[in-house]
XYZ file of N, CA, C and O in Angstrom:
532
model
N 0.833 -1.172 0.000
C 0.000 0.000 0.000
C 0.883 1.242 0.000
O 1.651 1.416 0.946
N 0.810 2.250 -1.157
C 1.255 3.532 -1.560
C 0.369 4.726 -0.173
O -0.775 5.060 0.138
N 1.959 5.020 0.324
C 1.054 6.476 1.122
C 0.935 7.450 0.538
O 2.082 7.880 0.414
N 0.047 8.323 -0.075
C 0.107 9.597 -0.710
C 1.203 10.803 -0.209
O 1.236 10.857 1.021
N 2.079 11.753 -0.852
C 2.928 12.163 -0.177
C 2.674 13.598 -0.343
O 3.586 13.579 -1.170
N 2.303 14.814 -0.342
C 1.056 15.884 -0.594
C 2.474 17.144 -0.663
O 2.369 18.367 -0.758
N 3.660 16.356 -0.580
C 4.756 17.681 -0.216
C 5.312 18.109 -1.525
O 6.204 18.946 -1.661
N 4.657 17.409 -2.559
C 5.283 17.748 -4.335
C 4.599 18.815 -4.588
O 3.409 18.848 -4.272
N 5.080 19.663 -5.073
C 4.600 20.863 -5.890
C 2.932 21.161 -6.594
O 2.509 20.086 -7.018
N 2.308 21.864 -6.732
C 1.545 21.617 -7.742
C 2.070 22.373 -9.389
O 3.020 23.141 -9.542
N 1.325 21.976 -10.234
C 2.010 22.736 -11.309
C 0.751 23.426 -12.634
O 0.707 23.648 -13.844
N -0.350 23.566 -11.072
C -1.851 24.538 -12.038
C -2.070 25.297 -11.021
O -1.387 25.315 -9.997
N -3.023 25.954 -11.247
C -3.334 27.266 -10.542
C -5.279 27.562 -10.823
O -6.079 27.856 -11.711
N -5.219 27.278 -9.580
C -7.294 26.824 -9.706
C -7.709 28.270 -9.726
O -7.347 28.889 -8.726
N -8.506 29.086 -10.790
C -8.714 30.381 -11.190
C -10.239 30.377 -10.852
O -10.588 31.513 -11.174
N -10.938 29.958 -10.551
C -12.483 29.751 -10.485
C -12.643 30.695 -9.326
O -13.458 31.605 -9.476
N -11.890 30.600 -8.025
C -12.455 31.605 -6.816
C -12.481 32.583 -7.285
O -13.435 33.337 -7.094
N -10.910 33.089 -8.465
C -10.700 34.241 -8.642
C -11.611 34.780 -9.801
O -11.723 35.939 -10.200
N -12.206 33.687 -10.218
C -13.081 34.056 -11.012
C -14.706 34.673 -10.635
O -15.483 35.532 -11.050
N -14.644 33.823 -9.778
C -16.119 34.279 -8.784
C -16.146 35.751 -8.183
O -17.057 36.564 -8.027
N -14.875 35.766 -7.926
C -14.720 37.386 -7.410
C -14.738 38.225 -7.711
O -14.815 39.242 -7.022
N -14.640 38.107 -9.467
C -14.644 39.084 -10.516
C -15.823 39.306 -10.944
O -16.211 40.432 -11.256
N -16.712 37.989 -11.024
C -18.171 38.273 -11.382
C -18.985 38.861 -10.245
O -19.974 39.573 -10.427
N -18.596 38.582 -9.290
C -19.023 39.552 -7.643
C -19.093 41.150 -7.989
O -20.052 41.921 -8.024
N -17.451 41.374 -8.272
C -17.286 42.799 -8.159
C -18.183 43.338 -9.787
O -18.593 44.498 -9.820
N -18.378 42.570 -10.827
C -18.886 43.271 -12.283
C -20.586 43.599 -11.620
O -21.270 44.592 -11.870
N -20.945 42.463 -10.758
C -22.332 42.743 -10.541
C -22.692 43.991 -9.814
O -23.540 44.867 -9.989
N -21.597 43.733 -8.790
C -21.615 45.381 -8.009
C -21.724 46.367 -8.771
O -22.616 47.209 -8.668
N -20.741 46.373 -9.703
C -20.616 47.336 -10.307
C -21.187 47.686 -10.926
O -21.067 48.906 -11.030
N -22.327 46.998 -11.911
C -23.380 46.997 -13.015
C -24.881 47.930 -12.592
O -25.653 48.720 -13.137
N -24.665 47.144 -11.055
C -26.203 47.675 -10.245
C -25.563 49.137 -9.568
O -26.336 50.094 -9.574
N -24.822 49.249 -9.256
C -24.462 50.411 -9.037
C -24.741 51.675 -9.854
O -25.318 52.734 -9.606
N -24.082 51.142 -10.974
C -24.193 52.555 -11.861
C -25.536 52.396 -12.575
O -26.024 53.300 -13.253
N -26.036 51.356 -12.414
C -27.523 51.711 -12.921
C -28.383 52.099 -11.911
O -29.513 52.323 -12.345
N -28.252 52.265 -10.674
C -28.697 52.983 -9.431
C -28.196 54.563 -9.919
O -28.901 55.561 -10.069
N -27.248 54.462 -10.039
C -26.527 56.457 -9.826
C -27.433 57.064 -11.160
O -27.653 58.272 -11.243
N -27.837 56.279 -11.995
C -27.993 56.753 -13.757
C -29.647 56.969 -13.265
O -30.204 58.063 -13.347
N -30.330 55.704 -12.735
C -31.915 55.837 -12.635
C -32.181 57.010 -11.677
O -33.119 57.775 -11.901
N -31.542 57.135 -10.834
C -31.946 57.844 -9.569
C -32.626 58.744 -10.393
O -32.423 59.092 -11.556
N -34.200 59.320 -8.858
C -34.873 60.325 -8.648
C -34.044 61.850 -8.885
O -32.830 62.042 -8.816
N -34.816 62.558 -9.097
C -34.379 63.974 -9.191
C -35.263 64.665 -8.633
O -36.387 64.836 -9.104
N -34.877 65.109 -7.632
C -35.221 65.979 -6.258
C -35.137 67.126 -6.847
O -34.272 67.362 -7.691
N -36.358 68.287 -6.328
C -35.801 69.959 -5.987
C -35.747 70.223 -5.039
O -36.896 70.035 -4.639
N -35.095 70.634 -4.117
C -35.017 70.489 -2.562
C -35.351 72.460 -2.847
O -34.822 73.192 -3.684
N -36.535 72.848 -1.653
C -36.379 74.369 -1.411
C -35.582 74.673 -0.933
O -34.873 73.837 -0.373
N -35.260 76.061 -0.894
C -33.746 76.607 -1.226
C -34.066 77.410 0.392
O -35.143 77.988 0.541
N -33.115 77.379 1.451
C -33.189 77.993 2.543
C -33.837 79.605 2.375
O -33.740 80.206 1.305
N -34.516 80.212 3.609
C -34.577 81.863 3.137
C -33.906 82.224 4.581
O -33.897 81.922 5.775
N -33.275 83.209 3.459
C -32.478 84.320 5.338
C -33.429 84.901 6.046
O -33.373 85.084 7.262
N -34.552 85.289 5.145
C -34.967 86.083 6.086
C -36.425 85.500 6.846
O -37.249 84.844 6.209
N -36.594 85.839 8.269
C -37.534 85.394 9.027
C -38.872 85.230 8.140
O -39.075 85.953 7.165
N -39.847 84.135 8.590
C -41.464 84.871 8.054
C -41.673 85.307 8.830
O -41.246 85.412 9.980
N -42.954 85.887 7.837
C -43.483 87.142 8.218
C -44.963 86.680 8.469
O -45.780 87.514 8.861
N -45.282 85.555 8.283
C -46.899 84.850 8.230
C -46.719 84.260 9.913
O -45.835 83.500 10.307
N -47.794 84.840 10.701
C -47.924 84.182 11.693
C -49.974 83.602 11.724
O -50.941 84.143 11.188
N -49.899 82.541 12.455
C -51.032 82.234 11.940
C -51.595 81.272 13.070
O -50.781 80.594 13.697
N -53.026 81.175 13.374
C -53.595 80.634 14.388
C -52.909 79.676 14.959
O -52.160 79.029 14.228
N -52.983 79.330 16.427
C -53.054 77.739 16.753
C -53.635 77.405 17.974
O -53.455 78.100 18.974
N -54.298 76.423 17.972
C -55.484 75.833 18.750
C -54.636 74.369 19.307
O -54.266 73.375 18.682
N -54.530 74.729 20.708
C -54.535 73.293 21.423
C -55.553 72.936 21.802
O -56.386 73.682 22.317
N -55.705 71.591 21.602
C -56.958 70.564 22.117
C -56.688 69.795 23.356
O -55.783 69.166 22.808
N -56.695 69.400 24.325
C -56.294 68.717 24.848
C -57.440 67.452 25.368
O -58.618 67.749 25.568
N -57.083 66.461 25.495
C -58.072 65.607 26.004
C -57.914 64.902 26.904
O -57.409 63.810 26.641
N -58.371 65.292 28.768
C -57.770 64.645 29.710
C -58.150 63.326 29.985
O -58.583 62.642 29.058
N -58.056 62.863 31.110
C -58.096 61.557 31.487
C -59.564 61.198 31.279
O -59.987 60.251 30.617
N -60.321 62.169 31.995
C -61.938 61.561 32.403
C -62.458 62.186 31.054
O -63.630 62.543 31.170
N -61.911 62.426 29.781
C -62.509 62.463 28.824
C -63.029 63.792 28.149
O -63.490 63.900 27.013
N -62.833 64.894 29.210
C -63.277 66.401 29.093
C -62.070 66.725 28.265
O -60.897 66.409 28.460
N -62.780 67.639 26.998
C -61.706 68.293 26.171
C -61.403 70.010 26.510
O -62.193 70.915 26.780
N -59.912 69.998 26.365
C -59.897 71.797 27.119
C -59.279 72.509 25.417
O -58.423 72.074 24.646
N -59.938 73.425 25.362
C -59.426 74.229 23.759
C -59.034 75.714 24.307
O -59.700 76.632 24.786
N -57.029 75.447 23.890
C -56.170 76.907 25.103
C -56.410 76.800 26.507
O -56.136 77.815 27.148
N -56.919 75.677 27.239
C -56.664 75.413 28.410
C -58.508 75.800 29.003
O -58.662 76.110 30.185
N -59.751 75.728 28.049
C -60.767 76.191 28.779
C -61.373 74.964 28.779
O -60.601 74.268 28.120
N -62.531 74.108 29.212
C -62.898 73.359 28.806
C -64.385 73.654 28.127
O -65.238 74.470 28.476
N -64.392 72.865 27.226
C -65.840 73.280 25.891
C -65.881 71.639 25.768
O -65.035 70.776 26.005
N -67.092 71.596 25.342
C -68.099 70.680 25.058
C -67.807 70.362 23.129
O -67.576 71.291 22.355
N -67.893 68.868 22.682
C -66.996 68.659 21.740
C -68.476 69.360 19.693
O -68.435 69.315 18.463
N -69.485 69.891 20.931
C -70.147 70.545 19.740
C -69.752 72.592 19.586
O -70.206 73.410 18.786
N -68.769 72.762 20.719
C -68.449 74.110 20.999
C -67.261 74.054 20.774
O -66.825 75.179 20.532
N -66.487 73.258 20.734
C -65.358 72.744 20.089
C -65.371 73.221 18.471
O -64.952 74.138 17.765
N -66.074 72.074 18.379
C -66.105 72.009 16.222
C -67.082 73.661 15.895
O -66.989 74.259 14.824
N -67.832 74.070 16.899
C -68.281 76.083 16.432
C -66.982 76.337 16.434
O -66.679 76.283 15.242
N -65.966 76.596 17.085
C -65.133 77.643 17.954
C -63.836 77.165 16.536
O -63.281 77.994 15.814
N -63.649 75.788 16.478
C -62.645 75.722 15.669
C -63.287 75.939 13.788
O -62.362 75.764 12.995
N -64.438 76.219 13.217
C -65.261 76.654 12.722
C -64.889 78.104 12.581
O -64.361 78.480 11.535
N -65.033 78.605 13.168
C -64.947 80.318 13.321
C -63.514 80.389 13.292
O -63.046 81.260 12.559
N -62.839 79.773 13.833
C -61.339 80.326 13.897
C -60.565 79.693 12.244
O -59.452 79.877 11.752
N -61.556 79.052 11.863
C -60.983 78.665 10.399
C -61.438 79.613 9.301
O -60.840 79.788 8.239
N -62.469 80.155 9.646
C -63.300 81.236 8.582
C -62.376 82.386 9.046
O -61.904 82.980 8.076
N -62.009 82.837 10.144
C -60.678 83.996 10.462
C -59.505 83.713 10.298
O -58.659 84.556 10.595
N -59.170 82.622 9.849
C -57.797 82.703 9.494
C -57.550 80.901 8.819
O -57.359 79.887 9.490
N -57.642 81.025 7.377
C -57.805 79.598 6.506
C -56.469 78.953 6.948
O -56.600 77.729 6.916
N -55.154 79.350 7.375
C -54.114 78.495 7.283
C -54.268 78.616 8.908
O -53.250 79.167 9.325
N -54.997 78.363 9.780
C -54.793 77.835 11.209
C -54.713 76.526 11.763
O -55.246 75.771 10.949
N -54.349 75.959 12.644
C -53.339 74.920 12.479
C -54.039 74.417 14.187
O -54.782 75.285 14.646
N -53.901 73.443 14.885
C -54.697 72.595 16.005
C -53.548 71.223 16.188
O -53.209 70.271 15.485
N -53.159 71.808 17.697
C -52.098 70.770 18.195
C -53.374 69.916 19.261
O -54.287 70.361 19.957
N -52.886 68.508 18.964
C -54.035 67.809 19.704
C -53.145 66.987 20.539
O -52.215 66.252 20.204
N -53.658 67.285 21.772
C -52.850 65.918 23.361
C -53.796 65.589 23.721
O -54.833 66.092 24.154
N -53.056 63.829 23.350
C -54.152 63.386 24.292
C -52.978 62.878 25.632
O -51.768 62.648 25.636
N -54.400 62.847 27.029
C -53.527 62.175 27.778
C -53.056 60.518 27.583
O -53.516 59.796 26.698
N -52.172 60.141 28.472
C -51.977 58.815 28.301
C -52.915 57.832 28.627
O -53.204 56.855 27.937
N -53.548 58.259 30.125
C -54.643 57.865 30.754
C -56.326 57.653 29.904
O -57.232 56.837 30.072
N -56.163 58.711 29.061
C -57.385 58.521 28.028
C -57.743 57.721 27.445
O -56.973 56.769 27.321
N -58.900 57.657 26.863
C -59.442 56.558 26.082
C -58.745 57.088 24.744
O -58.282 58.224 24.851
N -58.621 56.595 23.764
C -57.551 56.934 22.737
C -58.759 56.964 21.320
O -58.468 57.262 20.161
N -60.349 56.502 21.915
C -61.212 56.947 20.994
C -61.599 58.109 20.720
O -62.068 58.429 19.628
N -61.350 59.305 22.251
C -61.622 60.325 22.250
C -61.065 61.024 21.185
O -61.749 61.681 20.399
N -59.645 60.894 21.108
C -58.469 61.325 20.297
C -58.818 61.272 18.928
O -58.604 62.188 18.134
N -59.153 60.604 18.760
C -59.441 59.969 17.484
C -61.010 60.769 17.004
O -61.187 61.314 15.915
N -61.768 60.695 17.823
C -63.018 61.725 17.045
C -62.469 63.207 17.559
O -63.342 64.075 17.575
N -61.147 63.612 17.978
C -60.965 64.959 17.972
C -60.109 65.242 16.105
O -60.203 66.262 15.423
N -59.443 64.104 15.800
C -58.969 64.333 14.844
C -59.819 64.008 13.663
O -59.394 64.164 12.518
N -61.429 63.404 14.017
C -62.257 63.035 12.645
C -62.525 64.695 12.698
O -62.220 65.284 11.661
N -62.863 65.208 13.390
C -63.797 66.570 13.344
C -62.709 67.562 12.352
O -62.972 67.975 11.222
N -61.550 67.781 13.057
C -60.287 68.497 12.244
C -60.172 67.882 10.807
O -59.883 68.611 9.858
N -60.404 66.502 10.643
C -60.299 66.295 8.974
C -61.956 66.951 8.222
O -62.080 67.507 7.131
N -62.607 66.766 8.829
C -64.356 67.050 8.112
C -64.211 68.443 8.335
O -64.767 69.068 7.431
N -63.615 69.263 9.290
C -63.141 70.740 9.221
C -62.176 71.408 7.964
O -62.210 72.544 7.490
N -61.158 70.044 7.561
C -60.296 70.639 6.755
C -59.349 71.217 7.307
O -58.767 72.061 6.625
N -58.853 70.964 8.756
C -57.902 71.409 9.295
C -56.692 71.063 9.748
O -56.486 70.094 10.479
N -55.698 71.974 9.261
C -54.443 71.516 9.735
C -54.449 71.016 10.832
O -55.230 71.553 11.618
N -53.538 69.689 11.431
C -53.568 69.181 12.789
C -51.904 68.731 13.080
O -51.024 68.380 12.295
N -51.907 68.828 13.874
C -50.244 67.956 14.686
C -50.902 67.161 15.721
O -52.028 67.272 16.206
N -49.991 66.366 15.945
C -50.145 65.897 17.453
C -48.982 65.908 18.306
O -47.827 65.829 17.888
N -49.412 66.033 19.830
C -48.495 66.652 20.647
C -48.092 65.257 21.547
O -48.887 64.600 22.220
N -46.469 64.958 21.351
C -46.061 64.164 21.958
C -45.006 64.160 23.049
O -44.139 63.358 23.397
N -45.346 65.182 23.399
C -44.390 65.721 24.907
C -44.963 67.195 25.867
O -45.542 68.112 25.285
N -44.767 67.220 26.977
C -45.353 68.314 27.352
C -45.370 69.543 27.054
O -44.371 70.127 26.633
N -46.780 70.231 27.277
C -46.842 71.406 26.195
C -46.482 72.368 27.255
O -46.963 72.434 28.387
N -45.137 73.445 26.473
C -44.965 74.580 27.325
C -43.363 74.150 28.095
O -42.725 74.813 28.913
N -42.981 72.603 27.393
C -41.590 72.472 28.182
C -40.646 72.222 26.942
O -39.437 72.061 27.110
């Protein structure tokens, strides 16, 4: 019985990894530049130096625990609500309504404060940290 002896030379050169690596890097490269070529074309607005000059309503809502809504800290009833935010939209069309709810709340309340602001047509945010800190 012949022991194999593994300490002779070889006299080829196995090109296939190096081949794999090349078709690696062409693919990169292929999707790449057909990424940079397709890309979107953005207009990004252009900064202004100078301050605005538009200042314009805003209405906090708030909606506490036991469900009473306060509009600027008064509390109103949610049909003196939708008058009040009504009128303040006919005085000024770009006015705007930050809505908190508490955590403690029912989160349905919240939710028919923001149906009324969409059937109003009104700008809305919602407020996710304390107001005034």
């Amino acid at each position: 019985m012949q022991v194999q002896d593994d300490a002779k030379p070889y006299d080829t050169i196995n090109v296939t990894p190096m081949l794999d690596l090349a078709y690696v890097l062409l693919v990169v490269f292929i999707l790449m530049t057909t990424a940079s070529v397709q890309g979107l074309s953005i207009s990004l607005p252009k900064p202004s130096s100078k301050p605005s000059t538009e200042h314009h309503d805003l209405k906090v809502v708030q909606v506490m625990p036991d469900g009473a809504v306060l509009l600027n800290g008064v509390g109103v009833s949610p049909k003196e609500l939708e008058t009040q935010l009504t009128q303040a939209k006919q005085r000024d069309d770009k006015m705007s309504v930050a809505i908190k709810g508490d955590a403690r709340t029912q989160y349905a309340k919240v939710v028919a404060i923001i149906d009324m602001c969409n059937r109003l047509n009104v700008s809305m945010g919602l407020v996710t940290s304390k107001i005034g800190t």
